[in-house]
PDB file of C-alpha atoms and ligand atoms in Angstrom:
ATOM      1  CA  MET A   1       8.968  -0.419   0.380  1.00 98.00           C
ATOM      2  CA  ALA A   2       6.017  -1.776  -1.541  1.00 98.00           C
ATOM      3  CA  GLY A   3       5.435  -2.297  -5.251  1.00 98.00           C
ATOM      4  CA  ASN A   4       1.851  -2.216  -6.548  1.00 98.00           C
ATOM      5  CA  TRP A   5       1.999  -3.904  -9.947  1.00 98.00           C
ATOM      6  CA  LYS A   6      -1.686  -3.271 -10.674  1.00 98.00           C
ATOM      7  CA  MET A   7      -2.846  -5.277 -13.766  1.00 98.00           C
ATOM      8  CA  PHE A   8       0.689  -5.843 -15.084  1.00 98.00           C
ATOM      9  CA  LYS A   9       2.965  -8.895 -15.456  1.00 98.00           C
ATOM     10  CA  THR A  10       2.073 -12.439 -16.191  1.00 98.00           C
ATOM     11  CA  ALA A  11       3.604 -15.334 -14.193  1.00 98.00           C
ATOM     12  CA  GLN A  12       6.385 -15.637 -16.781  1.00 98.00           C
ATOM     13  CA  GLN A  13       7.120 -11.901 -16.639  1.00 98.00           C
ATOM     14  CA  THR A  14       7.063 -12.060 -12.824  1.00 98.00           C
ATOM     15  CA  ARG A  15       9.762 -14.743 -12.901  1.00 98.00           C
ATOM     16  CA  GLU A  16      11.872 -12.732 -15.282  1.00 98.00           C
ATOM     17  CA  TYR A  17      11.483  -9.619 -13.151  1.00 98.00           C
ATOM     18  CA  LEU A  18      12.469 -11.400  -9.951  1.00 98.00           C
ATOM     19  CA  ARG A  19      15.495 -13.049 -11.581  1.00 98.00           C
ATOM     20  CA  GLU A  20      16.754  -9.527 -12.121  1.00 98.00           C
ATOM     21  CA  PHE A  21      15.389  -7.818  -8.965  1.00 98.00           C
ATOM     22  CA  LEU A  22      16.277 -10.282  -6.190  1.00 98.00           C
ATOM     23  CA  PRO A  23      20.124 -10.094  -6.615  1.00 98.00           C
ATOM     24  CA  LEU A  24      19.887  -6.267  -6.722  1.00 98.00           C
ATOM     25  CA  VAL A  25      18.285  -6.145  -3.193  1.00 98.00           C
ATOM     26  CA  GLU A  26      19.941  -9.186  -1.636  1.00 96.00           C
ATOM     27  CA  THR A  27      22.223  -7.131   0.618  1.00 96.00           C
ATOM     28  CA  VAL A  28      19.641  -4.479   1.586  1.00 96.00           C
ATOM     29  CA  GLU A  29      19.256  -4.212   5.377  1.00 95.00           C
ATOM     30  CA  GLY A  30      16.680  -2.413   7.477  1.00 93.00           C
ATOM     31  CA  ARG A  31      14.022  -2.335   4.797  1.00 95.00           C
ATOM     32  CA  GLU A  32      10.940  -4.487   4.353  1.00 97.00           C
ATOM     33  CA  ILE A  33      10.381  -5.084   0.635  1.00 98.00           C
ATOM     34  CA  VAL A  34       6.986  -6.187  -0.748  1.00 98.00           C
ATOM     35  CA  ILE A  35       5.717  -6.775  -4.239  1.00 98.00           C
ATOM     36  CA  CYS A  36       2.009  -7.016  -5.040  1.00 98.00           C
ATOM     37  CA  PRO A  37       1.453  -8.750  -8.382  1.00 98.00           C
ATOM     38  CA  PRO A  38      -1.972  -9.637  -9.945  1.00 98.00           C
ATOM     39  CA  TYR A  39      -3.594 -12.835  -8.593  1.00 98.00           C
ATOM     40  CA  PRO A  40      -2.439 -15.308 -11.305  1.00 98.00           C
ATOM     41  CA  SER A  41       1.168 -14.239 -10.807  1.00 98.00           C
ATOM     42  CA  LEU A  42       1.127 -14.746  -7.023  1.00 98.00           C
ATOM     43  CA  PRO A  43       2.317 -18.407  -7.017  1.00 98.00           C
ATOM     44  CA  ALA A  44       5.318 -17.537  -9.200  1.00 98.00           C
ATOM     45  CA  ALA A  45       6.118 -14.569  -6.986  1.00 98.00           C
ATOM     46  CA  VAL A  46       5.788 -16.619  -3.761  1.00 98.00           C
ATOM     47  CA  GLU A  47       7.946 -19.413  -5.100  1.00 98.00           C
ATOM     48  CA  MET A  48      10.673 -17.127  -6.434  1.00 98.00           C
ATOM     49  CA  THR A  49      10.864 -14.928  -3.335  1.00 98.00           C
ATOM     50  CA  ALA A  50      10.791 -17.832  -0.824  1.00 97.00           C
ATOM     51  CA  PRO A  51      14.580 -17.909  -0.260  1.00 95.00           C
ATOM     52  CA  SER A  52      14.723 -14.077  -0.020  1.00 97.00           C
ATOM     53  CA  LYS A  53      13.447 -11.400   2.394  1.00 95.00           C
ATOM     54  CA  VAL A  54      11.075 -10.010  -0.199  1.00 98.00           C
ATOM     55  CA  GLY A  55       7.380 -10.440   0.779  1.00 98.00           C
ATOM     56  CA  VAL A  56       4.395 -10.850  -1.499  1.00 98.00           C
ATOM     57  CA  GLY A  57       0.999  -9.181  -1.220  1.00 98.00           C
ATOM     58  CA  GLY A  58      -2.359  -9.099  -2.889  1.00 98.00           C
ATOM     59  CA  GLN A  59      -3.923  -5.950  -4.279  1.00 98.00           C
ATOM     60  CA  ASN A  60      -7.414  -6.476  -2.910  1.00 98.00           C
ATOM     61  CA  LEU A  61      -9.588  -9.058  -1.091  1.00 98.00           C
ATOM     62  CA  HIS A  62     -13.120  -9.830  -0.106  1.00 98.00           C
ATOM     63  CA  TRP A  63     -13.927  -9.764   3.595  1.00 98.00           C
ATOM     64  CA  VAL A  64     -15.900 -13.037   3.594  1.00 98.00           C
ATOM     65  CA  ALA A  65     -13.791 -16.183   3.950  1.00 97.00           C
ATOM     66  CA  GLU A  66     -15.540 -18.108   1.177  1.00 98.00           C
ATOM     67  CA  GLY A  67     -18.874 -18.152  -0.628  1.00 98.00           C
ATOM     68  CA  ALA A  68     -20.795 -17.335  -3.750  1.00 98.00           C
ATOM     69  CA  TYR A  69     -18.993 -14.112  -4.658  1.00 98.00           C
ATOM     70  CA  THR A  70     -17.904 -14.660  -8.307  1.00 98.00           C
ATOM     71  CA  GLY A  71     -14.619 -13.066  -9.197  1.00 97.00           C
ATOM     72  CA  GLU A  72     -13.543 -12.416  -5.545  1.00 98.00           C
ATOM     73  CA  VAL A  73     -10.642 -13.737  -3.466  1.00 98.00           C
ATOM     74  CA  SER A  74     -10.606 -13.916   0.353  1.00 98.00           C
ATOM     75  CA  ALA A  75      -7.955 -12.998   2.847  1.00 98.00           C
ATOM     76  CA  GLN A  76      -7.604 -16.634   3.842  1.00 98.00           C
ATOM     77  CA  MET A  77      -6.971 -17.576   0.192  1.00 98.00           C
ATOM     78  CA  LEU A  78      -4.249 -14.952  -0.125  1.00 98.00           C
ATOM     79  CA  ALA A  79      -2.617 -16.140   3.104  1.00 98.00           C
ATOM     80  CA  ALA A  80      -2.807 -19.772   1.934  1.00 98.00           C
ATOM     81  CA  ALA A  81      -1.204 -18.755  -1.335  1.00 98.00           C
ATOM     82  CA  GLY A  82       1.789 -17.428   0.596  1.00 98.00           C
ATOM     83  CA  CYS A  83       0.940 -13.700   0.780  1.00 98.00           C
ATOM     84  CA  ARG A  84       1.802 -11.777   3.909  1.00 98.00           C
ATOM     85  CA  TRP A  85       0.507  -8.407   2.822  1.00 98.00           C
ATOM     86  CA  VAL A  86      -2.486  -6.896   1.020  1.00 98.00           C
ATOM     87  CA  ILE A  87      -3.324  -3.467  -0.350  1.00 98.00           C
ATOM     88  CA  ILE A  88      -6.778  -2.231   0.705  1.00 98.00           C
ATOM     89  CA  GLY A  89      -8.787   0.756  -0.476  1.00 97.00           C
ATOM     90  CA  HIS A  90      -6.479   1.804  -3.349  1.00 97.00           C
ATOM     91  CA  SER A  91      -7.876   4.862  -5.021  1.00 96.00           C
ATOM     92  CA  GLU A  92      -8.355   2.893  -8.244  1.00 97.00           C
ATOM     93  CA  ARG A  93     -10.579   0.424  -6.304  1.00 97.00           C
ATOM     94  CA  ARG A  94     -12.482   3.361  -4.776  1.00 96.00           C
ATOM     95  CA  GLN A  95     -12.821   5.129  -8.190  1.00 95.00           C
ATOM     96  CA  TYR A  96     -13.583   2.229 -10.503  1.00 96.00           C
ATOM     97  CA  PHE A  97     -15.043  -0.453  -8.268  1.00 96.00           C
ATOM     98  CA  GLY A  98     -17.081   1.517  -5.737  1.00 95.00           C
ATOM     99  CA  GLU A  99     -14.900   0.762  -2.716  1.00 96.00           C
ATOM    100  CA  THR A 100     -16.306   2.563   0.355  1.00 96.00           C
ATOM    101  CA  ASP A 101     -14.705   3.365   3.726  1.00 95.00           C
ATOM    102  CA  GLU A 102     -17.049   0.774   5.229  1.00 95.00           C
ATOM    103  CA  ASN A 103     -15.750  -1.887   2.820  1.00 96.00           C
ATOM    104  CA  VAL A 104     -12.187  -0.806   3.578  1.00 97.00           C
ATOM    105  CA  ARG A 105     -12.791  -1.369   7.306  1.00 96.00           C
ATOM    106  CA  LYS A 106     -14.299  -4.794   6.711  1.00 96.00           C
ATOM    107  CA  LYS A 107     -11.463  -5.874   4.418  1.00 97.00           C
ATOM    108  CA  THR A 108      -8.860  -4.515   6.925  1.00 97.00           C
ATOM    109  CA  GLU A 109     -10.405  -6.631   9.711  1.00 97.00           C
ATOM    110  CA  ALA A 110     -10.524  -9.694   7.449  1.00 97.00           C
ATOM    111  CA  ALA A 111      -6.857  -9.228   6.418  1.00 98.00           C
ATOM    112  CA  ILE A 112      -5.717  -8.974  10.031  1.00 97.00           C
ATOM    113  CA  GLU A 113      -7.735 -11.938  11.099  1.00 97.00           C
ATOM    114  CA  ALA A 114      -6.196 -14.006   8.303  1.00 98.00           C
ATOM    115  CA  GLY A 115      -2.700 -12.982   9.494  1.00 98.00           C
ATOM    116  CA  LEU A 116      -2.001 -10.551   6.679  1.00 98.00           C
ATOM    117  CA  THR A 117      -0.624  -7.023   7.032  1.00 98.00           C
ATOM    118  CA  PRO A 118      -3.034  -4.613   5.381  1.00 98.00           C
ATOM    119  CA  ILE A 119      -1.685  -1.549   3.529  1.00 98.00           C
ATOM    120  CA  VAL A 120      -4.646   0.780   3.832  1.00 98.00           C
ATOM    121  CA  CYS A 121      -4.671   3.555   1.217  1.00 98.00           C
ATOM    122  CA  VAL A 122      -6.059   7.056   1.833  1.00 97.00           C
ATOM    123  CA  GLY A 123      -5.780  10.226  -0.142  1.00 97.00           C
ATOM    124  CA  GLU A 124      -7.531  13.252  -1.649  1.00 96.00           C
ATOM    125  CA  THR A 125      -8.428  14.092  -5.248  1.00 95.00           C
ATOM    126  CA  LEU A 126      -7.183  17.225  -6.945  1.00 93.00           C
ATOM    127  CA  ASP A 127     -10.625  18.898  -6.588  1.00 93.00           C
ATOM    128  CA  GLN A 128     -10.610  18.122  -2.828  1.00 95.00           C
ATOM    129  CA  ARG A 129      -7.082  19.499  -2.421  1.00 94.00           C
ATOM    130  CA  GLU A 130      -7.932  22.625  -4.325  1.00 92.00           C
ATOM    131  CA  ALA A 131     -11.075  23.107  -2.267  1.00 95.00           C
ATOM    132  CA  GLY A 132      -8.987  22.910   0.895  1.00 96.00           C
ATOM    133  CA  LEU A 133     -10.530  19.603   1.913  1.00 97.00           C
ATOM    134  CA  THR A 134      -7.407  17.458   2.195  1.00 97.00           C
ATOM    135  CA  GLU A 135      -7.467  17.211   5.992  1.00 97.00           C
ATOM    136  CA  GLU A 136     -11.199  16.541   6.066  1.00 97.00           C
ATOM    137  CA  VAL A 137     -10.876  13.754   3.455  1.00 97.00           C
ATOM    138  CA  LEU A 138      -8.058  12.085   5.368  1.00 97.00           C
ATOM    139  CA  LEU A 139     -10.002  12.264   8.645  1.00 96.00           C
ATOM    140  CA  THR A 140     -13.106  10.804   7.004  1.00 96.00           C
ATOM    141  CA  GLN A 141     -11.145   7.961   5.396  1.00 96.00           C
ATOM    142  CA  PHE A 142      -9.282   7.266   8.649  1.00 94.00           C
ATOM    143  CA  ALA A 143     -12.532   7.343  10.699  1.00 92.00           C
ATOM    144  CA  GLY A 144     -14.398   5.127   8.217  1.00 92.00           C
ATOM    145  CA  GLY A 145     -11.638   2.696   7.368  1.00 91.00           C
ATOM    146  CA  MET A 146      -9.690   2.288  10.600  1.00 88.00           C
ATOM    147  CA  LYS A 147     -11.192   3.977  13.670  1.00 80.00           C
ATOM    148  CA  GLY A 148     -13.349   0.976  14.521  1.00 84.00           C
ATOM    149  CA  LEU A 149     -10.473  -1.468  14.764  1.00 93.00           C
ATOM    150  CA  ASN A 150      -9.456  -2.657  18.228  1.00 94.00           C
ATOM    151  CA  PRO A 151      -5.999  -1.470  19.341  1.00 95.00           C
ATOM    152  CA  ASP A 152      -4.317  -4.880  18.717  1.00 96.00           C
ATOM    153  CA  HIS A 153      -5.661  -4.924  15.192  1.00 95.00           C
ATOM    154  CA  PHE A 154      -4.695  -1.270  14.570  1.00 96.00           C
ATOM    155  CA  ALA A 155      -1.137  -2.094  15.572  1.00 96.00           C
ATOM    156  CA  ARG A 156      -1.000  -4.469  12.561  1.00 97.00           C
ATOM    157  CA  VAL A 157      -2.026  -1.771  10.025  1.00 97.00           C
ATOM    158  CA  THR A 158       0.257   0.035   7.603  1.00 98.00           C
ATOM    159  CA  VAL A 159      -1.248   3.164   6.044  1.00 98.00           C
ATOM    160  CA  ALA A 160      -0.354   4.485   2.596  1.00 98.00           C
ATOM    161  CA  TYR A 161      -1.033   8.229   1.899  1.00 98.00           C
ATOM    162  CA  GLU A 162      -1.668   8.397  -1.838  1.00 97.00           C
ATOM    163  CA  PRO A 163      -2.926  11.746  -3.181  1.00 96.00           C
ATOM    164  CA  VAL A 164      -5.113  10.613  -6.100  1.00 94.00           C
ATOM    165  CA  TRP A 165      -3.825  13.448  -8.299  1.00 93.00           C
ATOM    166  CA  ALA A 166      -0.266  12.094  -8.003  1.00 93.00           C
ATOM    167  CA  ILE A 167      -0.998   8.491  -8.897  1.00 91.00           C
ATOM    168  CA  GLY A 168       0.278   7.571 -12.365  1.00 86.00           C
ATOM    169  CA  THR A 169       0.372  11.233 -13.405  1.00 88.00           C
ATOM    170  CA  GLY A 170       4.033  12.021 -12.953  1.00 85.00           C
ATOM    171  CA  LYS A 171       3.050  14.700 -10.416  1.00 85.00           C
ATOM    172  CA  THR A 172       4.525  13.957  -7.016  1.00 85.00           C
ATOM    173  CA  ALA A 173       3.488  15.646  -3.828  1.00 89.00           C
ATOM    174  CA  THR A 174       6.447  17.665  -2.579  1.00 95.00           C
ATOM    175  CA  PRO A 175       8.107  16.045   0.406  1.00 96.00           C
ATOM    176  CA  GLU A 176       6.648  18.857   2.521  1.00 96.00           C
ATOM    177  CA  MET A 177       3.120  18.201   1.237  1.00 96.00           C
ATOM    178  CA  ALA A 178       3.436  14.495   1.895  1.00 97.00           C
ATOM    179  CA  GLU A 179       4.940  15.097   5.334  1.00 97.00           C
ATOM    180  CA  GLU A 180       2.048  17.376   6.254  1.00 97.00           C
ATOM    181  CA  ALA A 181      -0.484  14.729   5.266  1.00 98.00           C
ATOM    182  CA  HIS A 182       1.437  12.042   7.073  1.00 98.00           C
ATOM    183  CA  ARG A 183       1.369  14.191  10.254  1.00 97.00           C
ATOM    184  CA  ILE A 184      -2.396  14.546   9.961  1.00 97.00           C
ATOM    185  CA  ILE A 185      -2.740  10.759   9.728  1.00 97.00           C
ATOM    186  CA  ARG A 186      -0.379  10.178  12.661  1.00 97.00           C
ATOM    187  CA  ARG A 187      -2.294  12.719  14.763  1.00 96.00           C
ATOM    188  CA  GLN A 188      -5.441  10.742  14.109  1.00 95.00           C
ATOM    189  CA  ALA A 189      -3.769   7.561  15.164  1.00 96.00           C
ATOM    190  CA  GLU A 190      -2.612   9.271  18.328  1.00 96.00           C
ATOM    191  CA  LEU A 191      -6.046  10.637  19.084  1.00 94.00           C
ATOM    192  CA  HIS A 192      -7.738   7.284  18.708  1.00 94.00           C
ATOM    193  CA  TYR A 193      -5.035   4.807  19.742  1.00 95.00           C
ATOM    194  CA  GLY A 194      -2.488   6.792  21.783  1.00 96.00           C
ATOM    195  CA  GLY A 195       1.068   7.951  21.376  1.00 97.00           C
ATOM    196  CA  ALA A 196       2.814   4.618  21.221  1.00 97.00           C
ATOM    197  CA  ALA A 197       0.497   3.252  18.527  1.00 97.00           C
ATOM    198  CA  ALA A 198       0.874   6.496  16.533  1.00 97.00           C
ATOM    199  CA  ALA A 199       4.696   6.396  16.837  1.00 97.00           C
ATOM    200  CA  GLY A 200       4.743   2.769  15.763  1.00 97.00           C
ATOM    201  CA  LEU A 201       2.409   3.278  12.811  1.00 97.00           C
ATOM    202  CA  ARG A 202       4.098   2.910   9.416  1.00 98.00           C
ATOM    203  CA  ILE A 203       2.890   5.481   6.891  1.00 98.00           C
ATOM    204  CA  LEU A 204       3.945   5.019   3.232  1.00 98.00           C
ATOM    205  CA  TYR A 205       3.805   7.711   0.585  1.00 97.00           C
ATOM    206  CA  GLY A 206       2.553   6.801  -2.860  1.00 97.00           C
ATOM    207  CA  GLY A 207       2.136   8.860  -6.016  1.00 96.00           C
ATOM    208  CA  SER A 208       4.669   8.919  -8.893  1.00 94.00           C
ATOM    209  CA  VAL A 209       7.588   7.847  -6.704  1.00 96.00           C
ATOM    210  CA  LYS A 210      10.703   7.406  -8.917  1.00 97.00           C
ATOM    211  CA  PRO A 211      14.392   6.721  -8.168  1.00 97.00           C
ATOM    212  CA  GLY A 212      14.978  10.519  -8.473  1.00 97.00           C
ATOM    213  CA  ASN A 213      12.441  11.717  -5.902  1.00 96.00           C
ATOM    214  CA  ALA A 214      12.474   8.787  -3.421  1.00 97.00           C
ATOM    215  CA  PRO A 215      15.502   9.991  -1.338  1.00 97.00           C
ATOM    216  CA  ALA A 216      13.926  13.415  -0.560  1.00 97.00           C
ATOM    217  CA  LEU A 217      10.590  11.764   0.375  1.00 97.00           C
ATOM    218  CA  MET A 218      12.306   9.116   2.532  1.00 97.00           C
ATOM    219  CA  ALA A 219      14.318  11.864   4.340  1.00 97.00           C
ATOM    220  CA  LYS A 220      11.119  13.178   5.963  1.00 97.00           C
ATOM    221  CA  ALA A 221      10.547  12.099   9.526  1.00 96.00           C
ATOM    222  CA  ASP A 222       6.955  10.926   9.050  1.00 97.00           C
ATOM    223  CA  ILE A 223       7.472   9.128   5.730  1.00 98.00           C
ATOM    224  CA  ASP A 224       8.321   5.562   6.697  1.00 98.00           C
ATOM    225  CA  GLY A 225       8.333   4.031   3.278  1.00 98.00           C
ATOM    226  CA  VAL A 226       6.748   4.238  -0.162  1.00 98.00           C
ATOM    227  CA  LEU A 227       4.085   2.489  -2.169  1.00 98.00           C
ATOM    228  CA  VAL A 228       5.236   2.529  -5.785  1.00 98.00           C
ATOM    229  CA  GLY A 229       3.124   1.832  -8.859  1.00 98.00           C
ATOM    230  CA  GLY A 230       4.627   2.451 -12.288  1.00 97.00           C
ATOM    231  CA  ALA A 231       8.309   2.556 -11.216  1.00 98.00           C
ATOM    232  CA  SER A 232       7.985  -0.767  -9.363  1.00 98.00           C
ATOM    233  CA  LEU A 233       7.456  -2.516 -12.709  1.00 98.00           C
ATOM    234  CA  ASP A 234      11.107  -1.979 -13.638  1.00 98.00           C
ATOM    235  CA  ALA A 235      13.447  -4.073 -11.479  1.00 98.00           C
ATOM    236  CA  LYS A 236      16.329  -1.637 -11.603  1.00 98.00           C
ATOM    237  CA  ASP A 237      14.179   1.371 -10.765  1.00 98.00           C
ATOM    238  CA  PHE A 238      12.422  -0.395  -7.892  1.00 98.00           C
ATOM    239  CA  ALA A 239      15.716  -1.668  -6.488  1.00 98.00           C
ATOM    240  CA  GLN A 240      17.084   1.877  -6.552  1.00 98.00           C
ATOM    241  CA  ILE A 241      13.980   3.161  -4.755  1.00 98.00           C
ATOM    242  CA  VAL A 242      14.232   0.409  -2.148  1.00 98.00           C
ATOM    243  CA  LYS A 243      17.755   1.613  -1.366  1.00 95.00           C
ATOM    244  CA  ALA A 244      16.751   5.358  -1.171  1.00 92.00           C
TER     245      ALA A 244
HETATM  246  C1  LIG B 301      -0.056   3.302  -6.869  1.00 69.28           C
HETATM  247  O1  LIG B 301      -0.716   2.784  -7.755  1.00 69.28           O
HETATM  248  O2  LIG B 301      -0.211   2.960  -5.697  1.00 69.28           O
HETATM  249  C2  LIG B 301       0.874   4.352  -7.271  1.00 69.28           C
HETATM  250  C3  LIG B 301       1.416   5.125  -6.325  1.00 69.28           C
HETATM  251  O3  LIG B 301       1.139   4.496  -8.599  1.00 69.28           O
HETATM  252  P1  LIG B 301       2.321   5.422  -9.317  1.00 69.28           P
HETATM  253  O4  LIG B 301       3.563   5.165  -8.482  1.00 69.28           O
HETATM  254  O5  LIG B 301       2.385   4.894 -10.681  1.00 69.28           O
HETATM  255  O6  LIG B 301       1.859   6.825  -9.200  1.00 69.28           O
END
């Protein structure tokens, strides 16, 4: 159950949020909970969550460990800051910052080598869905972003299916639509890495998840969790989603 805070919440706001959120999820069992704040808020998040089971993740990284890459942050730096997770290939990164499947693969490798768990995002745009290209897009993104990983590395990956048309729009894929896409992704995992790897792969759904629709999504066999943007910014809403 992961929260993508995008470019929201200063360190001070992160502390206020966690003071409210942590007691609400203290007794939750059988769920991994992760929040992904912006870089400057990571130290506050790591410090506040240290006594809890809530993990912290970055929202992006560069695949090189260090160097002259102004404005970038490496996997090693995120790990050293106390992150255990990182979102890779989010559609906003693909749309606004030219993220390619090749970059996604390099970032995924770098994250795993630094000991982070990558949450690799895939998903089709509305035009692609309406043109009947959903499966093709998912296959292309899987092939470009993950197929080249060795089996040990693939076992460390979490995938997030995020239809672009459902992100921040209030339009959620129906549980059936999401389930169908998750099956396509799991089939790809099986084809390339075998049945055990496919069964063990965690696939999150993301796209306007709210407390009201989370239970129906979570009830689907192939939906193992959710990646939540907007609703994760509210401590009560995210806690309710976590418990769905
Ligand atoms: C996201 O940014 O990953 C996301 C799913 O956003 P939202 O929940 O706001 O649609």
